[in-house]
Amino acid sequence: MNDIAIELKGIDKKFGLVHANKNINMRVRKGTIHGIIGENGAGKSTLMSILYGFYQAGAGDIFVDGRKTVIKDPNAAIAAGIGMVHQHFMLVENFTVLENIMLGAEESQVLNAGITKARDELRRLEQEYELEVDPDAVIEELPVGLQQRVEILKALYRGAEILILDEPTGVLTPAEADHLFRILEQLKSQGKTILLITHKLREIMAVTDEVSVMRRGEMVATRTTAETSVEELAELMVGRHVLLQVDKGPATPGDVLLSVENLSVRDGRGVAMVKNVSFDVRAGEIVGIAGVAGNGQSELLQAISGIRRAVSGKVLLQGEPIHVTGTADPSELRHRGLAHVPEDRQHMGLVLKFDESENSILGYHDDPKYLNGMFLNIDAIRKDATDKIEKYDIRPPNPRLKTANFSGGNQQKIVLAREMERDPAVLVIGQPTRGVDVGAIEFIHKRIIEMRDAGKAVLLVSVELDEIRSLSDRVLVMFDGRIVGERAPDAGEGELGLLMAGVEDSKEAAQ
Amino acid sequence: MSVPYAKLPAWVDYGLIPLINLIVAFLVAGLVVLAVGESPLRAASLLIEGAFGYGEGIGFTLYYATNFIFTGLAVAVAFHCGLFNIGGEGQAYVAGLGVALPCLWLDQFAPWYIVFPAAILGAAMVGGFWAMIPGWLQAKRGSHVVITTIMFNFIASSLMVYVLVDVLKPAGSMAPQTRAFADGGQLPRLDWLLASVGLDIGGAPFNLSFLLALVAAFVVWVVIWRTKLGYEIRTMGHSPTAAAYAGIRQSRIIVITMMMSGALAGMMALNPIMGDQHRMQLDFVSGAGFVGIAVALMGRSHPAGIIPAAILFGMLYQGGAEISFEMPQISRDMITIIQGLVILFAGALENMFRPAITAFFATLGGSGSDKPLPAAE
Ligand SMILES: Nc1ncnc2c1ncn2[C@@H]1O[C@H](COP(=O)(O)OP(=O)(O)OP(=O)(O)O)[C@@H](O)[C@H]1O
Ligand SMILES: [Mg+2]
């Protein structure tokens, strides 16, 4: 019996000058969960895309179950028993779960027979792996955690024995992530092999059997998880010692720079998402908003930054009212000293088709320093972008590269550099480190604390409770559109967790 | 986080793929010619001969190309904002008023170089206005421009029939057209331009509008890639949510873009009215607005692509006329079929060969060039 599910020998891939994968050798044992970690841009997604047939390697061989296999496109990968769950789901939003799972595997022109068969098969898979989803639910009405389950079911339905998951927990709540890991354990116990890319070392320690580390296109180490530590992995990834704990002194809060009073906001469908929320953020402090995704944090950020109109309430920026229920618009707020790092960098914070330098002025493109009258001052824009690239160590350091070709963490740095370098009075940040590697997280956290220490008011929204607790000076918990409590950042995880789940009385309960 | 599918080197994207599409279109067209019992090779040589073989042919080719540069630019500008302006036809048609009226007022006592600027302004304003209404409806009421611009083509058509028949037709005339313009309403021909390379344009109406079209192409490039307005238009076109985040006023940009698009389409009217017929006739646009869509697609919405694409379609128009003259088996409609095939392969099926070509280049070691493209994509 061969116990190697996948072996890669000498895989090499270049994108022009970028050497994304350099002579990669790797073995994945059958029936294990194998983690892959590495800095942003290390080449993890590229390697998995080669395995799944999206890209062709420049050199090297792939062995599946000991047999040399040419994977020229995703169909070939599926035929070889390899399935992939993408970070950005590839589902048809207005189809049902069942229809999505059958899509491309209908088997015959007449759907009916196939549907019955698919339904039975789906039921079997669901029972076997604890993957419950309603087969008749429409995708767009499902929360992301369930959509991801559909992606997994889709791969299993096509007979995947080897499952690749690229940053699957980036969009999940902690509870959803836990459930996902239970599913992965279950799959493993049935003999499936799982390749898991993640930036969260805690997850690596919790679920993987072995872990491979990539750095700048190379495979630098493989460890048995039980014999390594978070510290060692972080160091292997970045090539230097990484501070995993944020190092920050006490806050010295000053004047109130951002004041929110009785703010209510509805979403696009008219559902009340933010209900009568009030809080202040002072100069020199970081106020964190904790909460499970979808409890109104996004709408709150959008209303404060002028993107979404509020229904009622008042917001004061440096003591002056913002007309949040009417004419407030993002460019006006930028002029008045509010910078906003949006939660959704790919759709909101960046135009992926622009080159880096064009994105480095998004929202500030009316600043005279980037213009000659009505014309763009291309030289000034590129020069400015180059400075930011250097200061924020954005890789590759090329202001003319298309933004879509930067890795996730580097895209995030482009947004942060743009917003932080404006020296705003108030910085509003949503999910600052989503999909970002440990080295970059350290950097980003340091910059956020520097902003605080420079006397800025920082409002931080994150679904990562750890991040909220380590950065914030005060923690507000949001549930169902309301602020349900305020705690010090050293409050117990359990206590905050209860608040996040909407148990309002937890202060008493915890005592 | 990475987006699958490798990128192609620029020369493949902008050179090889359009060329392959074109060759396939001509091969299929050749089959059509064969099917009616004529020799495709003779047809091809007639086409090329007719379009480029002698001075007058070239003059006609460039005359048609002038129309298509304007309408192609019009479609491209809207594309950059994510808008599909199908109304170039109607915008050019009503813009005929913006050309004809100044000519009718001024041609008796002002020279062409006074009338021309007035006509340019008139064409741009009327065309811009005709596109502004759908733009405004889209921005404020969410009515899709594809639908409204098509409807405005019909409105334009009826309106112009009324104007030509009931208002501008000289009393006693039977033809639905304005009176002929005096010298002031006639643009100089560019015979000297071709004469400088030793060609005689004969009777071809190749005129000053061609140079205006080239200027317009340059101005479009500058506006889209080198101005703040262009930056906002492209942001809107690529990502409306990013535009909202950036504080770009979407309705304003939509209306402005549509006005620019309509103004460009409108300027097309200068070429036939002031440059050729020296009067405004019924249906003088004759499909140029629609050809502009194919030209913009084939030119990848970039002025540097639109000019050659417009010349290609000019060649099809002119060479096509030649074929139908020389080969009685091939009627005018057959030419339309051939033009349709080019539109089909170069425009609608633009991506048909892309996956295969991408795969081919991937096997070459994935050497997808990352040479940074100029900011102009
Ligand atoms: N299609 C592409 N064209 C050009 N360069 C690319 C392309 N895809 C990826 N790259 C480059 O290849 C390198 C590796 O990228 P990859 O997406 O594999 O990194 P990653 O390890 O998955 O990073 P992250 O953790 O941020 O997702 C990066 O420098 C990236 O900019
Ligand atoms: Mg990745």
PDB file of C-alpha atoms in Angstrom, chain B residues 192-376:
ATOM      1  CA  TRP B 192      -3.475  67.131 -50.691  1.00  0.00           C
ATOM      2  CA  LEU B 193      -2.836  64.626 -47.895  1.00  0.00           C
ATOM      3  CA  LEU B 194      -2.969  61.630 -50.201  1.00  0.00           C
ATOM      4  CA  ALA B 195      -1.355  63.628 -52.997  1.00  0.00           C
ATOM      5  CA  SER B 196       1.661  64.010 -50.748  1.00  0.00           C
ATOM      6  CA  VAL B 197       2.175  60.258 -51.048  1.00  0.00           C
ATOM      7  CA  GLY B 198       1.432  60.383 -54.759  1.00  0.00           C
ATOM      8  CA  LEU B 199      -2.202  59.284 -54.725  1.00  0.00           C
ATOM      9  CA  ASP B 200      -5.133  60.885 -56.436  1.00  0.00           C
ATOM     10  CA  ILE B 201      -8.355  60.572 -54.452  1.00  0.00           C
ATOM     11  CA  GLY B 202     -10.497  61.280 -57.470  1.00  0.00           C
ATOM     12  CA  GLY B 203     -14.096  61.705 -56.384  1.00  0.00           C
ATOM     13  CA  ALA B 204     -13.731  60.297 -52.887  1.00  0.00           C
ATOM     14  CA  PRO B 205     -15.220  62.486 -50.148  1.00  0.00           C
ATOM     15  CA  PHE B 206     -12.243  62.105 -47.840  1.00  0.00           C
ATOM     16  CA  ASN B 207     -12.293  65.356 -45.871  1.00  0.00           C
ATOM     17  CA  LEU B 208     -11.164  67.347 -42.895  1.00  0.00           C
ATOM     18  CA  SER B 209     -13.399  65.385 -40.502  1.00  0.00           C
ATOM     19  CA  PHE B 210     -10.813  62.614 -40.631  1.00  0.00           C
ATOM     20  CA  LEU B 211      -8.272  64.816 -38.918  1.00  0.00           C
ATOM     21  CA  LEU B 212     -10.897  65.841 -36.407  1.00  0.00           C
ATOM     22  CA  ALA B 213     -11.499  62.140 -35.718  1.00  0.00           C
ATOM     23  CA  LEU B 214      -7.800  61.606 -35.027  1.00  0.00           C
ATOM     24  CA  VAL B 215      -7.794  64.577 -32.687  1.00  0.00           C
ATOM     25  CA  ALA B 216     -10.877  63.194 -30.961  1.00  0.00           C
ATOM     26  CA  ALA B 217      -9.124  59.843 -30.495  1.00  0.00           C
ATOM     27  CA  PHE B 218      -6.189  61.548 -28.853  1.00  0.00           C
ATOM     28  CA  VAL B 219      -8.440  63.654 -26.652  1.00  0.00           C
ATOM     29  CA  VAL B 220     -10.322  60.523 -25.569  1.00  0.00           C
ATOM     30  CA  TRP B 221      -7.051  58.872 -24.603  1.00  0.00           C
ATOM     31  CA  VAL B 222      -6.018  61.898 -22.572  1.00  0.00           C
ATOM     32  CA  VAL B 223      -9.369  62.223 -20.865  1.00  0.00           C
ATOM     33  CA  ILE B 224      -9.705  58.550 -19.953  1.00  0.00           C
ATOM     34  CA  TRP B 225      -6.153  57.873 -18.782  1.00  0.00           C
ATOM     35  CA  ARG B 226      -4.734  61.197 -17.836  1.00  0.00           C
ATOM     36  CA  THR B 227      -7.459  63.205 -16.138  1.00  0.00           C
ATOM     37  CA  LYS B 228      -9.206  63.068 -12.837  1.00  0.00           C
ATOM     38  CA  LEU B 229     -12.527  62.685 -14.624  1.00  0.00           C
ATOM     39  CA  GLY B 230     -11.193  59.684 -16.552  1.00  0.00           C
ATOM     40  CA  TYR B 231      -9.936  58.152 -13.329  1.00  0.00           C
ATOM     41  CA  GLU B 232     -13.407  58.471 -11.851  1.00  0.00           C
ATOM     42  CA  ILE B 233     -15.015  57.042 -14.983  1.00  0.00           C
ATOM     43  CA  ARG B 234     -12.725  54.008 -14.936  1.00  0.00           C
ATOM     44  CA  THR B 235     -13.259  53.481 -11.234  1.00  0.00           C
ATOM     45  CA  MET B 236     -17.012  53.443 -11.841  1.00  0.00           C
ATOM     46  CA  GLY B 237     -16.609  51.084 -14.757  1.00  0.00           C
ATOM     47  CA  HIS B 238     -14.503  48.565 -12.871  1.00  0.00           C
ATOM     48  CA  SER B 239     -16.168  48.718  -9.486  1.00  0.00           C
ATOM     49  CA  PRO B 240     -19.193  50.801  -8.536  1.00  0.00           C
ATOM     50  CA  THR B 241     -18.712  49.861  -4.871  1.00  0.00           C
ATOM     51  CA  ALA B 242     -15.144  51.140  -4.907  1.00  0.00           C
ATOM     52  CA  ALA B 243     -16.439  54.319  -6.551  1.00  0.00           C
ATOM     53  CA  ALA B 244     -18.967  54.753  -3.756  1.00  0.00           C
ATOM     54  CA  TYR B 245     -16.228  54.193  -1.195  1.00  0.00           C
ATOM     55  CA  ALA B 246     -14.040  56.761  -2.907  1.00  0.00           C
ATOM     56  CA  GLY B 247     -16.830  59.320  -2.767  1.00  0.00           C
ATOM     57  CA  ILE B 248     -17.267  59.514  -6.515  1.00  0.00           C
ATOM     58  CA  ARG B 249     -20.715  60.857  -7.324  1.00  0.00           C
ATOM     59  CA  GLN B 250     -22.042  58.087  -9.479  1.00  0.00           C
ATOM     60  CA  SER B 251     -25.001  59.791 -11.091  1.00  0.00           C
ATOM     61  CA  ARG B 252     -22.850  62.746 -12.068  1.00  0.00           C
ATOM     62  CA  ILE B 253     -20.252  60.498 -13.688  1.00  0.00           C
ATOM     63  CA  ILE B 254     -22.875  58.475 -15.545  1.00  0.00           C
ATOM     64  CA  VAL B 255     -24.500  61.586 -16.985  1.00  0.00           C
ATOM     65  CA  ILE B 256     -21.176  63.170 -17.961  1.00  0.00           C
ATOM     66  CA  THR B 257     -19.929  59.966 -19.563  1.00  0.00           C
ATOM     67  CA  MET B 258     -23.087  59.548 -21.584  1.00  0.00           C
ATOM     68  CA  MET B 259     -22.853  63.153 -22.731  1.00  0.00           C
ATOM     69  CA  MET B 260     -19.272  62.618 -23.850  1.00  0.00           C
ATOM     70  CA  SER B 261     -20.260  59.432 -25.589  1.00  0.00           C
ATOM     71  CA  GLY B 262     -23.181  61.125 -27.336  1.00  0.00           C
ATOM     72  CA  ALA B 263     -21.032  64.096 -28.319  1.00  0.00           C
ATOM     73  CA  LEU B 264     -18.540  61.777 -30.012  1.00  0.00           C
ATOM     74  CA  ALA B 265     -21.280  59.898 -31.815  1.00  0.00           C
ATOM     75  CA  GLY B 266     -22.784  63.232 -32.807  1.00  0.00           C
ATOM     76  CA  MET B 267     -19.582  64.473 -34.401  1.00  0.00           C
ATOM     77  CA  MET B 268     -19.845  61.604 -36.832  1.00  0.00           C
ATOM     78  CA  ALA B 269     -22.583  63.635 -38.545  1.00  0.00           C
ATOM     79  CA  LEU B 270     -20.012  66.193 -39.699  1.00  0.00           C
ATOM     80  CA  ASN B 271     -18.409  63.737 -42.060  1.00  0.00           C
ATOM     81  CA  PRO B 272     -21.337  62.876 -44.355  1.00  0.00           C
ATOM     82  CA  ILE B 273     -23.182  66.188 -44.037  1.00  0.00           C
ATOM     83  CA  MET B 274     -20.455  68.818 -44.267  1.00  0.00           C
ATOM     84  CA  GLY B 275     -17.785  66.610 -45.758  1.00  0.00           C
ATOM     85  CA  ASP B 276     -19.634  64.703 -48.433  1.00  0.00           C
ATOM     86  CA  GLN B 277     -23.217  65.449 -49.407  1.00  0.00           C
ATOM     87  CA  HIS B 278     -23.252  69.114 -48.363  1.00  0.00           C
ATOM     88  CA  ARG B 279     -26.839  68.722 -47.293  1.00  0.00           C
ATOM     89  CA  MET B 280     -28.626  66.637 -44.699  1.00  0.00           C
ATOM     90  CA  GLN B 281     -30.405  63.606 -46.097  1.00  0.00           C
ATOM     91  CA  LEU B 282     -32.662  60.987 -44.625  1.00  0.00           C
ATOM     92  CA  ASP B 283     -30.775  58.110 -42.956  1.00  0.00           C
ATOM     93  CA  PHE B 284     -27.350  59.620 -43.493  1.00  0.00           C
ATOM     94  CA  VAL B 285     -25.939  57.604 -40.547  1.00  0.00           C
ATOM     95  CA  SER B 286     -26.775  54.306 -42.264  1.00  0.00           C
ATOM     96  CA  GLY B 287     -25.608  51.936 -39.568  1.00  0.00           C
ATOM     97  CA  ALA B 288     -22.353  53.624 -38.566  1.00  0.00           C
ATOM     98  CA  GLY B 289     -23.609  53.833 -34.986  1.00  0.00           C
ATOM     99  CA  PHE B 290     -23.926  50.083 -34.776  1.00  0.00           C
ATOM    100  CA  VAL B 291     -20.636  49.411 -36.511  1.00  0.00           C
ATOM    101  CA  GLY B 292     -19.115  51.540 -33.745  1.00  0.00           C
ATOM    102  CA  ILE B 293     -19.959  48.790 -31.255  1.00  0.00           C
ATOM    103  CA  ALA B 294     -17.935  46.262 -33.203  1.00  0.00           C
ATOM    104  CA  VAL B 295     -15.134  48.755 -33.689  1.00  0.00           C
ATOM    105  CA  ALA B 296     -14.957  49.469 -29.953  1.00  0.00           C
ATOM    106  CA  LEU B 297     -14.980  45.763 -29.108  1.00  0.00           C
ATOM    107  CA  MET B 298     -12.339  44.959 -31.620  1.00  0.00           C
ATOM    108  CA  GLY B 299     -10.220  47.929 -30.588  1.00  0.00           C
ATOM    109  CA  ARG B 300     -10.495  46.877 -26.920  1.00  0.00           C
ATOM    110  CA  SER B 301     -11.938  50.314 -26.149  1.00  0.00           C
ATOM    111  CA  HIS B 302      -8.571  51.924 -26.637  1.00  0.00           C
ATOM    112  CA  PRO B 303      -8.139  54.730 -29.209  1.00  0.00           C
ATOM    113  CA  ALA B 304      -4.991  53.068 -30.519  1.00  0.00           C
ATOM    114  CA  GLY B 305      -7.068  49.964 -31.243  1.00  0.00           C
ATOM    115  CA  ILE B 306     -10.135  51.801 -32.455  1.00  0.00           C
ATOM    116  CA  ILE B 307      -8.383  53.634 -35.294  1.00  0.00           C
ATOM    117  CA  PRO B 308      -7.093  50.464 -36.999  1.00  0.00           C
ATOM    118  CA  ALA B 309     -10.390  48.695 -36.329  1.00  0.00           C
ATOM    119  CA  ALA B 310     -12.271  51.600 -37.917  1.00  0.00           C
ATOM    120  CA  ILE B 311     -10.007  51.479 -40.950  1.00  0.00           C
ATOM    121  CA  LEU B 312     -10.643  47.740 -41.222  1.00  0.00           C
ATOM    122  CA  PHE B 313     -14.375  48.314 -41.286  1.00  0.00           C
ATOM    123  CA  GLY B 314     -13.874  51.191 -43.722  1.00  0.00           C
ATOM    124  CA  MET B 315     -12.099  48.723 -45.941  1.00  0.00           C
ATOM    125  CA  LEU B 316     -14.986  46.271 -45.702  1.00  0.00           C
ATOM    126  CA  TYR B 317     -17.442  48.976 -46.674  1.00  0.00           C
ATOM    127  CA  GLN B 318     -15.443  50.294 -49.578  1.00  0.00           C
ATOM    128  CA  GLY B 319     -13.993  46.981 -50.803  1.00  0.00           C
ATOM    129  CA  GLY B 320     -17.397  45.402 -50.350  1.00  0.00           C
ATOM    130  CA  ALA B 321     -18.966  47.931 -52.662  1.00  0.00           C
ATOM    131  CA  GLU B 322     -16.300  47.070 -55.189  1.00  0.00           C
ATOM    132  CA  ILE B 323     -17.006  43.345 -54.963  1.00  0.00           C
ATOM    133  CA  SER B 324     -20.716  43.711 -55.460  1.00  0.00           C
ATOM    134  CA  PHE B 325     -19.984  45.863 -58.497  1.00  0.00           C
ATOM    135  CA  GLU B 326     -17.575  43.414 -60.070  1.00  0.00           C
ATOM    136  CA  MET B 327     -19.239  40.151 -59.067  1.00  0.00           C
ATOM    137  CA  PRO B 328     -22.934  40.270 -59.879  1.00  0.00           C
ATOM    138  CA  GLN B 329     -23.464  37.018 -57.995  1.00  0.00           C
ATOM    139  CA  ILE B 330     -22.532  38.772 -54.822  1.00  0.00           C
ATOM    140  CA  SER B 331     -25.140  41.286 -53.890  1.00  0.00           C
ATOM    141  CA  ARG B 332     -24.906  44.197 -51.507  1.00  0.00           C
ATOM    142  CA  ASP B 333     -26.547  41.961 -48.901  1.00  0.00           C
ATOM    143  CA  MET B 334     -23.768  39.426 -49.182  1.00  0.00           C
ATOM    144  CA  ILE B 335     -21.362  42.165 -48.230  1.00  0.00           C
ATOM    145  CA  THR B 336     -23.449  42.844 -45.186  1.00  0.00           C
ATOM    146  CA  ILE B 337     -23.129  39.161 -44.329  1.00  0.00           C
ATOM    147  CA  ILE B 338     -19.364  39.360 -44.542  1.00  0.00           C
ATOM    148  CA  GLN B 339     -19.315  42.452 -42.385  1.00  0.00           C
ATOM    149  CA  GLY B 340     -21.600  40.637 -39.988  1.00  0.00           C
ATOM    150  CA  LEU B 341     -19.152  37.759 -39.796  1.00  0.00           C
ATOM    151  CA  VAL B 342     -16.335  40.090 -38.899  1.00  0.00           C
ATOM    152  CA  ILE B 343     -18.485  41.632 -36.204  1.00  0.00           C
ATOM    153  CA  LEU B 344     -19.394  38.160 -34.993  1.00  0.00           C
ATOM    154  CA  PHE B 345     -15.848  36.911 -34.701  1.00  0.00           C
ATOM    155  CA  ALA B 346     -14.090  40.088 -33.744  1.00  0.00           C
ATOM    156  CA  GLY B 347     -16.766  41.386 -31.454  1.00  0.00           C
ATOM    157  CA  ALA B 348     -19.247  38.912 -30.116  1.00  0.00           C
ATOM    158  CA  LEU B 349     -16.968  35.876 -30.143  1.00  0.00           C
ATOM    159  CA  GLU B 350     -13.974  37.899 -29.137  1.00  0.00           C
ATOM    160  CA  ASN B 351     -13.081  35.423 -26.403  1.00  0.00           C
ATOM    161  CA  MET B 352     -13.680  32.260 -28.389  1.00  0.00           C
ATOM    162  CA  PHE B 353     -10.048  31.429 -29.022  1.00  0.00           C
ATOM    163  CA  ARG B 354      -8.726  32.938 -25.836  1.00  0.00           C
ATOM    164  CA  PRO B 355      -8.799  29.793 -23.652  1.00  0.00           C
ATOM    165  CA  ALA B 356      -6.949  27.771 -26.264  1.00  0.00           C
ATOM    166  CA  ILE B 357      -4.377  30.496 -26.781  1.00  0.00           C
ATOM    167  CA  THR B 358      -3.981  30.953 -23.039  1.00  0.00           C
ATOM    168  CA  ALA B 359      -3.433  27.221 -22.641  1.00  0.00           C
ATOM    169  CA  PHE B 360      -0.909  27.286 -25.445  1.00  0.00           C
ATOM    170  CA  PHE B 361       1.065  30.064 -23.807  1.00  0.00           C
ATOM    171  CA  ALA B 362       0.821  28.351 -20.452  1.00  0.00           C
ATOM    172  CA  THR B 363       2.542  25.292 -21.898  1.00  0.00           C
ATOM    173  CA  LEU B 364       5.358  27.543 -23.049  1.00  0.00           C
ATOM    174  CA  GLY B 365       6.401  27.645 -19.424  1.00  0.00           C
ATOM    175  CA  GLY B 366       3.801  30.062 -18.204  1.00  0.00           C
ATOM    176  CA  SER B 367       5.986  32.893 -19.319  1.00  0.00           C
ATOM    177  CA  GLY B 368       3.008  35.235 -19.158  1.00  0.00           C
ATOM    178  CA  SER B 369       4.722  38.558 -19.435  1.00  0.00           C
ATOM    179  CA  ASP B 370       4.408  40.786 -16.434  1.00  0.00           C
ATOM    180  CA  LYS B 371       6.033  43.601 -18.187  1.00  0.00           C
ATOM    181  CA  PRO B 372       3.966  46.319 -16.655  1.00  0.00           C
ATOM    182  CA  LEU B 373       1.568  47.572 -19.239  1.00  0.00           C
ATOM    183  CA  PRO B 374       1.349  51.288 -19.673  1.00  0.00           C
ATOM    184  CA  ALA B 375      -1.236  52.697 -17.311  1.00  0.00           C
ATOM    185  CA  ALA B 376      -3.485  52.578 -20.307  1.00  0.00           C
TER     186      ALA B 376
END
